[in-house]
Coordinates of C-alpha atoms in Angstrom, one line a residue:
M444 CA -9.6 -78.6 13.3
V445 CA -9.8 -76.8 10.6
A446 CA -14.0 -76.9 10.9
L447 CA -13.5 -75.4 14.5
K448 CA -11.2 -72.2 13.9
L449 CA -13.8 -71.6 10.7
P450 CA -16.4 -69.8 13.0
C451 CA -13.6 -68.1 14.9
I452 CA -12.7 -66.6 11.6
L453 CA -16.2 -65.4 10.6
A454 CA -16.6 -64.0 13.8
A455 CA -13.4 -61.9 13.7
I456 CA -14.2 -60.8 10.1
T457 CA -17.8 -59.9 11.2
L458 CA -16.6 -57.6 14.1
V459 CA -13.9 -56.3 11.8
S460 CA -16.8 -55.3 9.2
A461 CA -19.0 -53.6 12.0
S462 CA -16.1 -51.6 13.6
A463 CA -15.6 -50.3 9.4
T464 CA -18.9 -49.1 9.1
I465 CA -20.0 -47.3 12.4
K466 CA -22.3 -44.4 11.7
G467 CA -20.9 -41.2 12.4
V468 CA -17.0 -42.3 12.8
A469 CA -14.2 -40.8 10.2
P470 CA -12.2 -43.6 8.3
E471 CA -9.0 -42.3 10.0
K472 CA -10.8 -43.2 13.5
Y473 CA -12.0 -46.4 12.3
D474 CA -9.4 -48.4 14.6
L475 CA -10.4 -46.4 17.6
Y476 CA -13.8 -48.2 17.5
K477 CA -12.4 -51.9 16.9
P478 CA -13.6 -54.7 19.7
S479 CA -11.3 -56.5 22.2
S480 CA -10.6 -60.2 21.5
N481 CA -13.7 -60.9 23.9
G482 CA -16.0 -58.2 21.8
Q483 CA -15.5 -55.5 24.8
W484 CA -14.8 -51.9 23.7
T485 CA -13.5 -49.0 26.2
C486 CA -14.8 -45.9 26.0
L487 CA -12.2 -43.2 24.3
D488 CA -11.9 -41.5 27.8
G489 CA -10.8 -44.4 29.0
S490 CA -13.8 -44.1 31.7
K491 CA -15.5 -47.4 30.9
V492 CA -15.9 -50.7 29.2
I493 CA -18.8 -51.8 27.4
S494 CA -20.0 -54.3 25.1
H495 CA -18.9 -53.4 21.4
S496 CA -22.7 -53.9 20.3
A497 CA -23.7 -51.0 22.8
I498 CA -22.0 -48.7 20.4
N499 CA -24.8 -46.5 18.7
D500 CA -27.6 -48.1 20.4
D501 CA -29.0 -44.7 21.4
Y502 CA -28.3 -45.1 24.9
C503 CA -25.0 -43.0 26.2
D504 CA -22.9 -45.3 28.1
C505 CA -19.8 -43.2 28.2
A506 CA -19.1 -39.8 29.9
D507 CA -17.6 -38.2 26.7
G508 CA -19.8 -39.6 24.4
S509 CA -17.6 -41.4 22.2
D510 CA -19.9 -44.5 22.3
E511 CA -22.6 -42.7 20.3
P512 CA -21.1 -40.7 17.3
G513 CA -24.2 -41.7 15.2
T514 CA -27.1 -41.1 17.7
S515 CA -28.4 -38.1 19.4
A516 CA -28.4 -39.9 22.6
C517 CA -25.0 -38.2 23.6
P518 CA -25.3 -34.4 23.3
N519 CA -21.5 -33.9 23.5
S520 CA -20.6 -36.5 20.7
L521 CA -19.6 -35.4 17.1
F522 CA -21.4 -36.7 14.0
Y523 CA -19.1 -37.0 11.0
C524 CA -20.5 -36.3 7.4
A525 CA -18.5 -38.1 4.5
N526 CA -19.8 -35.7 2.2
I527 CA -18.0 -37.5 -0.5
G528 CA -17.8 -35.0 -3.7
H529 CA -17.4 -32.2 -1.4
I530 CA -15.6 -31.6 2.0
P531 CA -16.2 -33.6 5.0
A532 CA -17.5 -32.1 8.1
Y533 CA -18.6 -32.4 11.6
I534 CA -21.9 -31.6 13.4
K535 CA -23.1 -32.0 16.8
S536 CA -24.7 -35.4 17.5
Y537 CA -27.5 -33.9 18.8
A538 CA -28.9 -32.6 15.3
V539 CA -28.9 -36.2 14.1
N540 CA -32.0 -37.2 13.2
D541 CA -33.7 -34.0 14.5
G542 CA -35.8 -33.8 11.5
V543 CA -33.8 -31.2 9.7
C544 CA -31.4 -31.3 6.8
D545 CA -28.4 -29.8 8.2
E546 CA -26.4 -27.8 5.7
A547 CA -23.3 -29.1 6.6
C548 CA -24.3 -32.5 5.8
C549 CA -24.9 -32.6 2.5
D550 CA -25.1 -36.0 2.0
G551 CA -28.0 -36.1 4.1
S552 CA -26.4 -38.8 6.1
D553 CA -27.3 -37.1 9.3
E554 CA -31.1 -37.8 8.6
D555 CA -31.9 -41.7 8.3
G556 CA -34.6 -41.8 10.9
G557 CA -37.3 -41.3 8.3
L558 CA -38.4 -38.1 9.7
I559 CA -37.4 -36.2 6.8
Q560 CA -35.5 -37.3 3.7
C561 CA -32.6 -35.1 3.1
P562 CA -30.9 -35.8 -0.5
N563 CA -27.3 -35.9 -1.5
I564 CA -26.4 -32.6 -3.0
C565 CA -22.8 -33.1 -2.2
Q566 CA -21.5 -33.3 -5.8
K567 CA -23.7 -29.7 -6.7
V568 CA -22.7 -27.9 -3.9
G569 CA -19.0 -29.6 -4.6
E570 CA -18.7 -28.1 -7.7
A571 CA -20.0 -24.7 -6.9
Y572 CA -17.2 -24.4 -4.0
R573 CA -15.2 -25.7 -6.4
K574 CA -16.1 -22.8 -9.1
E575 CA -16.0 -20.4 -6.3
Q576 CA -12.5 -21.4 -5.3
S577 CA -11.0 -21.5 -8.8
N578 CA -12.6 -17.7 -9.4
L579 CA -10.6 -16.9 -5.6
Q580 CA -7.4 -18.6 -7.1
K581 CA -7.6 -16.5 -9.8
S582 CA -8.2 -13.3 -7.7
T583 CA -5.5 -14.2 -5.6
Q584 CA -2.8 -14.5 -8.6
A585 CA -4.1 -11.2 -10.0
G586 CA -3.8 -9.8 -6.3
L587 CA -0.4 -11.0 -5.7
A588 CA 0.8 -9.5 -9.2
A589 CA -0.3 -6.6 -8.0
K590 CA 1.3 -6.8 -5.0
Q591 CA 4.5 -7.5 -6.9
Q592 CA 4.1 -4.4 -8.2
L593 CA 3.8 -2.3 -5.5
I594 CA 6.8 -4.0 -3.9
K595 CA 8.8 -3.4 -6.8
E596 CA 7.7 0.4 -7.0
A597 CA 8.6 0.4 -3.4
E598 CA 11.9 -0.6 -3.9
D599 CA 12.9 2.1 -6.5
Q600 CA 11.1 4.9 -4.0
V601 CA 13.5 3.5 -1.3
T602 CA 16.6 3.4 -3.8
Q603 CA 15.8 7.1 -4.3
W604 CA 15.5 8.2 -0.7
E605 CA 18.8 6.2 -0.1
E606 CA 20.6 7.8 -2.8
Q607 CA 18.9 11.6 -1.8
E608 CA 20.1 10.9 1.5
I609 CA 24.0 10.3 0.6
K610 CA 23.7 13.7 -1.9
L611 CA 22.2 15.4 1.2
E612 CA 24.6 14.4 3.4
D613 CA 27.5 15.2 1.2
A614 CA 25.8 18.5 0.0
I615 CA 25.4 19.4 4.0
I616 CA 29.3 19.1 4.2
L617 CA 30.3 21.3 1.4
K618 CA 27.3 23.9 2.1
K619 CA 28.6 23.7 5.9
S620 CA 32.1 24.3 4.7
N621 CA 30.8 27.4 2.4
M622 CA 28.9 28.6 5.7
L623 CA 32.0 28.9 8.0
R624 CA 34.1 30.3 5.1
L625 CA 31.4 33.3 4.8
Q626 CA 31.2 33.1 9.0
R627 CA 34.9 33.6 9.4
E628 CA 35.0 36.3 6.5
L629 CA 32.2 38.3 8.4
N630 CA 33.9 38.1 11.9
D631 CA 37.0 39.3 10.5
L632 CA 35.1 42.4 9.3
E633 CA 33.2 42.8 12.3
A634 CA 36.9 42.1 14.1
K635 CA 38.4 45.1 11.9
A636 CA 35.5 47.4 13.0
K637 CA 35.6 46.9 16.8
T638 CA 39.5 47.2 16.3
S639 CA 39.2 50.4 14.6
A640 CA 36.8 51.8 17.4
G641 CA 39.4 50.7 20.1
K642 CA 37.9 47.1 20.8
K643 CA 39.6 43.9 21.2
S644 CA 37.8 41.0 19.1
N645 CA 39.0 37.3 19.9
G646 CA 36.2 35.2 18.0
S647 CA 38.6 34.9 15.0
S648 CA 40.4 32.1 16.1
S649 CA 37.7 30.3 17.5
L650 CA 36.1 30.7 14.2
D651 CA 39.5 29.0 12.6
I652 CA 40.0 26.6 14.6
A653 CA 36.1 25.6 14.2
T654 CA 36.4 25.3 10.1
L655 CA 39.5 23.5 10.1
K656 CA 38.0 20.5 12.5
H657 CA 35.2 20.8 10.2
D658 CA 37.7 20.3 6.9
V659 CA 39.5 17.4 8.7
V660 CA 36.1 15.6 9.1
I661 CA 35.3 15.9 5.7
L662 CA 38.7 14.6 4.8
Q663 CA 38.2 11.7 7.8
K664 CA 35.0 10.7 5.3
E665 CA 36.9 10.6 2.3
L666 CA 39.6 8.6 3.9
E667 CA 37.0 5.9 5.2
I668 CA 35.6 5.8 1.5
L669 CA 39.2 5.5 -0.2
K670 CA 40.0 2.6 2.7
N671 CA 36.7 0.8 1.5
I672 CA 37.8 1.0 -2.1
L673 CA 41.0 -0.4 -1.5
G674 CA 39.6 -2.8 0.5
D675 CA 36.9 -3.9 -1.8
M676 CA 39.7 -3.9 -4.4
K677 CA 41.8 -6.5 -2.4
R678 CA 38.8 -9.1 -1.8
N679 CA 37.7 -8.9 -5.1
H680 CA 40.6 -8.8 -7.2
N681 CA 41.4 -11.5 -9.8
H682 CA 44.2 -13.4 -7.6
N683 CA 45.1 -15.2 -10.6
F684 CA 46.1 -12.3 -13.1
H685 CA 49.6 -10.8 -11.3
D686 CA 49.2 -7.0 -11.8
M687 CA 52.2 -5.5 -9.9
A688 CA 50.6 -2.0 -9.7
V689 CA 47.3 -3.6 -8.0
K690 CA 49.8 -6.1 -5.7
S691 CA 52.0 -2.6 -4.9
A692 CA 48.6 -0.8 -4.0
I693 CA 47.3 -3.8 -1.7
S694 CA 50.8 -3.9 -0.1
G695 CA 50.5 -0.3 0.9
Y696 CA 47.1 -1.0 1.9
D697 CA 47.8 -3.6 4.3
E698 CA 50.8 -1.5 5.4
F699 CA 48.5 1.6 6.3
M700 CA 45.9 -0.8 7.7
I701 CA 48.3 -1.5 10.4
R702 CA 48.3 1.5 11.9
Y703 CA 45.4 3.1 10.8
D704 CA 43.1 2.3 13.8
S705 CA 45.7 4.4 16.0
I706 CA 46.0 6.8 13.6
K707 CA 42.1 7.2 13.6
A708 CA 42.2 7.4 17.4
D709 CA 45.1 9.8 17.9
I710 CA 43.0 12.5 15.4
E711 CA 39.8 12.0 17.1
Q712 CA 41.6 12.7 20.4
D713 CA 43.7 15.9 19.3
L714 CA 40.3 17.1 17.9
A715 CA 38.6 16.4 21.4
R716 CA 41.4 17.8 23.2
V717 CA 41.4 21.4 20.6
S718 CA 37.5 21.5 21.0
T719 CA 37.6 21.9 24.8
E720 CA 40.6 24.0 25.3
N721 CA 39.3 26.3 22.2
H722 CA 35.8 26.6 24.3
D723 CA 37.9 27.5 27.4
D724 CA 39.8 30.0 25.7
V725 CA 36.8 31.7 24.1
E726 CA 35.2 31.7 27.5
E727 CA 38.4 33.4 29.2
D728 CA 38.6 36.0 25.9
E729 CA 34.8 36.8 26.5
T730 CA 35.1 37.3 30.1
E731 CA 38.6 39.6 29.5
E732 CA 36.6 41.5 27.3
N733 CA 33.4 42.1 28.9
E734 CA 35.9 43.3 31.8
V735 CA 37.9 45.7 29.8
D736 CA 34.2 47.2 28.3
V737 CA 32.9 47.8 32.1
E738 CA 36.2 49.6 33.0
E739 CA 36.0 51.6 29.5
S740 CA 32.4 52.7 30.4
E741 CA 32.9 53.7 34.4
E742 CA 36.2 55.9 33.1
E743 CA 35.3 59.4 32.0
P744 CA 38.0 61.8 30.5
V745 CA 39.5 64.2 32.9
I746 CA 39.5 67.8 31.7
D747 CA 41.9 70.0 34.0
E748 CA 41.0 73.8 34.0
G749 CA 44.1 75.5 32.1
K750 CA 44.8 72.4 29.8
Q751 CA 43.6 71.9 26.4
P752 CA 40.6 69.1 26.0
L753 CA 42.1 65.7 25.1
T754 CA 41.0 64.5 21.7
I755 CA 39.5 61.3 21.2
G756 CA 42.5 59.8 19.9
E757 CA 44.3 60.9 23.2
T758 CA 42.0 59.9 25.0
L759 CA 41.8 56.2 23.9
L760 CA 45.6 56.2 23.7
E761 CA 45.7 56.9 27.3
K762 CA 43.0 54.3 27.9
L763 CA 45.0 51.6 25.8
E764 CA 48.6 52.6 27.6
S765 CA 46.9 51.9 30.7
M766 CA 46.0 48.1 29.8
L767 CA 49.6 47.6 28.0
P768 CA 52.4 45.3 29.2
E769 CA 55.1 47.7 30.4
G770 CA 57.3 46.3 27.5
L771 CA 54.8 47.2 24.9
K772 CA 53.6 50.8 26.3
Q773 CA 56.4 52.4 24.5
T774 CA 56.3 51.0 21.1
V775 CA 52.6 51.1 20.8
K776 CA 52.7 54.7 22.4
D777 CA 55.1 55.9 19.8
A778 CA 53.1 54.2 16.9
L779 CA 49.7 55.5 17.5
F780 CA 50.4 59.1 19.1
P781 CA 51.0 60.8 15.6
L782 CA 47.7 59.7 14.7
A783 CA 46.1 60.7 17.5
K784 CA 47.4 64.1 17.2
K785 CA 45.6 64.8 14.0
E786 CA 43.3 67.3 13.0
K787 CA 39.8 66.5 14.1
K788 CA 37.9 67.3 10.7
P789 CA 39.9 65.4 8.8
K790 CA 40.1 62.3 11.1
E791 CA 36.3 62.7 11.4
K792 CA 35.6 62.6 8.1
K793 CA 38.1 59.7 7.0
S794 CA 36.5 57.8 9.9
L795 CA 33.3 58.6 8.9
D796 CA 34.1 57.4 5.2
S797 CA 35.4 54.4 6.3
S798 CA 32.8 53.8 8.8
I799 CA 30.1 53.7 6.1
S800 CA 32.1 51.3 3.6
N801 CA 33.0 49.0 6.9
E802 CA 29.4 48.8 7.7
A803 CA 28.0 48.2 3.8
D804 CA 31.0 45.3 3.7
I805 CA 29.6 43.7 7.1
E806 CA 26.0 43.9 6.1
K807 CA 26.6 42.1 3.0
A808 CA 28.8 39.5 4.4
R809 CA 26.2 38.8 6.7
Q810 CA 23.5 38.6 4.6
L811 CA 25.9 35.8 2.6
F812 CA 26.2 33.8 5.8
K813 CA 22.6 34.3 6.6
D814 CA 21.8 32.7 3.1
A815 CA 24.3 30.0 3.6
E816 CA 23.1 29.2 7.0
N817 CA 19.3 29.2 6.1
E818 CA 20.6 26.9 2.7
V819 CA 22.5 24.4 5.1
N820 CA 19.4 24.2 7.8
N821 CA 17.2 23.5 4.6
L822 CA 19.0 20.8 3.5
N823 CA 19.3 19.1 7.0
S824 CA 15.6 19.8 7.6
E825 CA 15.1 17.8 4.1
L826 CA 17.7 14.8 5.1
E827 CA 15.7 14.6 8.6
N828 CA 12.5 14.0 6.7
V829 CA 14.2 11.5 4.2
K830 CA 15.5 9.4 7.2
K831 CA 11.9 9.5 8.7
D832 CA 10.4 7.9 5.4
L833 CA 13.3 5.2 5.7
A834 CA 12.7 4.4 9.3
V835 CA 8.8 4.0 8.8
D836 CA 7.3 0.3 8.4
Y837 CA 5.7 0.0 5.5
G838 CA 4.9 -4.1 6.0
K839 CA 7.4 -7.0 5.2
D840 CA 8.2 -6.1 1.3
R841 CA 7.2 -2.6 2.0
E842 CA 4.1 -3.2 0.2
W843 CA 2.3 -0.7 1.6
L844 CA 4.6 2.1 0.7
K845 CA 3.2 3.2 -2.4
L846 CA -0.2 2.8 -0.5
K847 CA 0.3 5.4 1.5
D848 CA -2.5 8.1 1.9
V849 CA -4.4 6.5 -0.9
C850 CA -7.9 6.6 0.1
V851 CA -11.4 4.3 -0.3
E852 CA -14.9 4.8 0.8
K853 CA -18.1 3.0 0.8
N854 CA -21.6 4.3 1.2
E855 CA -23.4 2.5 3.6
G856 CA -27.0 4.6 3.3
E857 CA -27.1 7.0 6.5
Y858 CA -23.4 7.6 6.1
T859 CA -20.5 7.1 3.9
Y860 CA -17.6 5.7 5.2
S861 CA -13.5 6.2 4.3
L862 CA -10.1 5.2 5.0
C863 CA -6.9 6.3 3.6
F864 CA -3.9 3.7 4.0
L865 CA -1.7 4.7 6.7
G866 CA -3.2 7.9 7.3
D867 CA -6.9 9.1 8.7
A868 CA -10.5 7.7 8.4
Y869 CA -13.7 9.3 8.0
Q870 CA -17.6 9.4 8.7
K871 CA -19.6 11.7 6.5
S872 CA -23.4 12.4 6.8
N873 CA -25.2 11.7 3.8
K874 CA -27.7 14.3 4.7
D875 CA -26.0 17.2 5.4
N876 CA -22.2 16.2 4.4
T877 CA -20.8 16.9 7.9
R878 CA -17.7 15.0 8.2
T879 CA -16.4 13.2 11.9
F880 CA -12.8 12.2 12.2
L881 CA -12.8 8.5 13.0
G882 CA -8.9 8.4 14.0
K883 CA -5.1 8.1 12.2
F884 CA -3.6 5.3 11.5
K885 CA -1.7 4.1 14.7
K886 CA -0.2 0.6 14.0
F887 CA -0.7 -2.6 12.3
D888 CA -2.3 -5.4 14.7
G889 CA -2.6 -8.7 12.6
G890 CA -1.3 -11.2 15.4
E891 CA 1.7 -12.6 14.7
D892 CA 1.5 -14.2 11.5
N893 CA -0.7 -11.8 9.4
V894 CA 0.5 -8.7 11.4
Y895 CA -0.2 -6.6 8.2
K896 CA -3.4 -7.6 7.8
V897 CA -5.2 -5.3 10.5
H898 CA -5.1 -1.6 10.9
V899 CA -5.7 0.2 13.8
H900 CA -6.8 3.8 13.7
S901 CA -7.0 5.6 16.9
Q902 CA -8.0 8.8 18.4
G903 CA -10.7 9.9 16.5
T904 CA -13.8 12.5 17.7
R905 CA -14.7 11.5 21.1
C906 CA -18.4 10.6 21.4
W907 CA -20.8 12.1 23.1
N908 CA -20.3 10.4 26.8
G909 CA -18.3 8.2 25.5
P910 CA -14.9 6.9 24.4
E911 CA -12.7 8.4 21.4
R912 CA -13.8 6.8 18.1
S913 CA -11.5 4.1 16.4
V914 CA -11.6 1.9 13.4
R915 CA -10.1 -1.7 13.2
A916 CA -9.9 -2.6 9.6
K917 CA -9.3 -6.2 8.6
I918 CA -7.6 -6.7 5.2
E919 CA -8.7 -9.3 3.0
C920 CA -6.5 -10.5 -0.5
G921 CA -8.7 -8.6 -3.5
L922 CA -7.3 -7.1 -6.6
K923 CA -8.7 -3.6 -5.6
N924 CA -8.6 -1.5 -2.8
E925 CA -12.3 -1.2 -1.5
I926 CA -14.6 -1.2 1.4
L927 CA -16.8 -4.5 1.8
E928 CA -18.7 -3.4 4.9
V929 CA -18.6 -1.5 7.8
S930 CA -20.1 -2.5 11.3
E931 CA -20.0 -0.9 14.8
P932 CA -20.2 -3.9 17.5
E933 CA -19.3 -1.3 20.2
K934 CA -20.0 2.2 20.6
C935 CA -17.8 4.4 18.6
E936 CA -15.7 1.5 17.7
Y937 CA -16.0 0.8 13.8
H938 CA -15.0 -2.4 12.3
Y939 CA -14.0 -2.2 8.4
R940 CA -13.8 -5.5 5.7
M941 CA -11.3 -4.4 3.3
L942 CA -10.0 -5.8 0.1
S943 CA -6.6 -4.9 -0.9
P944 CA -3.5 -6.7 -3.1
A945 CA -1.3 -5.7 -0.4
V946 CA -1.9 -8.8 2.1
C947 CA -2.0 -11.4 -0.9
Q948 CA 0.2 -14.3 -0.4
S949 CA 1.9 -16.9 -2.9
N950 CA 0.0 -20.2 -3.9
D951 CA 2.6 -21.9 -1.5
K952 CA 1.5 -19.8 1.3
V953 CA -2.4 -20.0 0.7
E954 CA -1.9 -23.9 0.3
E955 CA -0.1 -24.1 3.2
T956 CA -2.8 -22.0 5.4
Q957 CA -5.8 -24.0 3.5
E958 CA -4.0 -27.3 4.1
N959 CA -3.9 -26.0 7.9
I960 CA -7.2 -24.8 8.5
N961 CA -9.1 -27.4 7.0
K962 CA -6.7 -30.0 9.2
K963 CA -7.3 -28.2 12.7
N964 CA -10.7 -26.7 11.8
T965 CA -12.6 -29.3 10.3
P966 CA -16.4 -27.6 9.8
I967 CA -18.6 -28.0 13.1
H968 CA -22.1 -27.2 12.4
E969 CA -24.1 -26.1 15.9
E970 CA -27.6 -25.2 15.7
L971 CA -28.0 -22.0 18.0

C-alpha cells in the first residue's frame, strides 16, 4: 500500500516544485500557477483550460497571455524581474530574449536565450539607489526643518495680525467717538451762525442721537467682554475653594444671564427704532427748511412811499412773525423788537466782528473734524488690509506665507526665467534684457493630496496670434527655493520644475507615500 502511494506523492512534489519555479512569475503569485489534481491549469482570465506543462512553452494559449509570463510569445503578458539586491520590476514580455539587456531587469534574467549575456548588476545598482535615497532622506529632513521654521514664522505673523486687528478695531471705536464729538461741535457752531442770520437749524439733534448710538455700541462691546470674563471665571474657577466673593459674583452672573438676551434684544430694538425715527425727522426738517428758504427768497421787502425804509432787523422780524404760531408771536416780537430798532452802524460793526470770529471758529472746528475723519478712514483702510491678509490661503499650515513674493530665477541660455511665489512670473531675454510677463499667481492646483505642490500663474502677456502666457510650476521638496528646469510643452504655456522646503513632508508621510507607490506602481519598463 505504501509502495502504491509513493509515486503519487513524488508526482505531486514535482508539480508543486515546478509551479514554484515558473520563470517570470512573482513569488506572491505562485499559488495562481498551481496545477489541478489532474495536471491541468486554467488561464487567469478563465477563458481556457490547458495542460500545466504548456506554461512557458513559447506558444500563446491564453487570451490574456498569462500562460507565457517567461517568454515573448504573448505580447500582452508581463515578465517579473526579481532583481535581488535592488527593487523588483516588471517588463513587457515581448522584451524577453530580444538581445537587449533591459535596464529594469538589472539581474539579467530577461536574457537567458543565448543571444546576449547580461550580467547581474543589481547589487551595484541597489547600492547606488540606496545612497541616493539616503541623500534624499537627509535633504528631506533638512527641508522639513526649514519648513517648520517657515510655519513658526507664519504663526508669529498671524498672531501679530490678529493682535493688530483687535487694536485697530478698538482704536476705530475711540477715534470715531472723537470724530462724532467734533462733528457735533462743528454743527453747533454752524447752527449758531445760521441762527444769527435768521435761519433755522435742525442737524444738531440727529448728530446727538448718532453719537449716543455709537456710545451705546461701545458699552455693548465692553459688556460683552465683561460677560465673557465672568463666564470664563465660572467655568474655570476652583470648585473646591469656597471663596464667597467668587460665589457671589457667579450667582450675580447667573441671575444676569437669565435676562441678558431679553435686555440685549430690547436695546437693539430701541436703537433700530430711534434710528428710523431720527431719519424721518431729519428728512422732514430738511424739507421744512427748504420750504422756508424758498419763501424767504421769493419775498421782497415793500417800502411804501412816505414811510421810512425798514431796517434789516425789522424786515427779518416781520418774516419771522409770519412764520410763528399765534401764541408765540407777541413774546418773540417783544424780545426781538428792541434789537431791530438799534442804530445800523454799531449793529453792523458788532455783527461783522462776531461773524469774523464765528467763521474762524467754524473753520478751526471743520479742520479738526476733517483730520479726525481722515484718521478714522486711514484706520479702517489699515484694518481692511489686515483682514485681507488673514483671509488669504497660504497653505495648510500657512507654510507659504513667509515665502510670498520671494523670487527665484533660472538661466536657460537664451532666456532667464523667474518666479515670485504667490506673485508674478517673467521671461527675460539674455540678448536685450526685455522682460515678458508670464502671469500672476492664480491658484494652487496640485490635486486633493498635494494641492499646494502646484502653482498656477495666469493672465500673462498674450502671445502673437496665440493665447495668454501662463505658468504651471510643479514644486518638489528641497532645502533651497530654486528652479530646476523650464519647458514649453504647448505654445506660451510654460512648465517650471522647482524645489522648495514648503512642500516637504514628515517621515511618516514620505514613507507612506513611497510604500503606496511601490505597491500600486511597481516599475514597468516598455521599449518604445
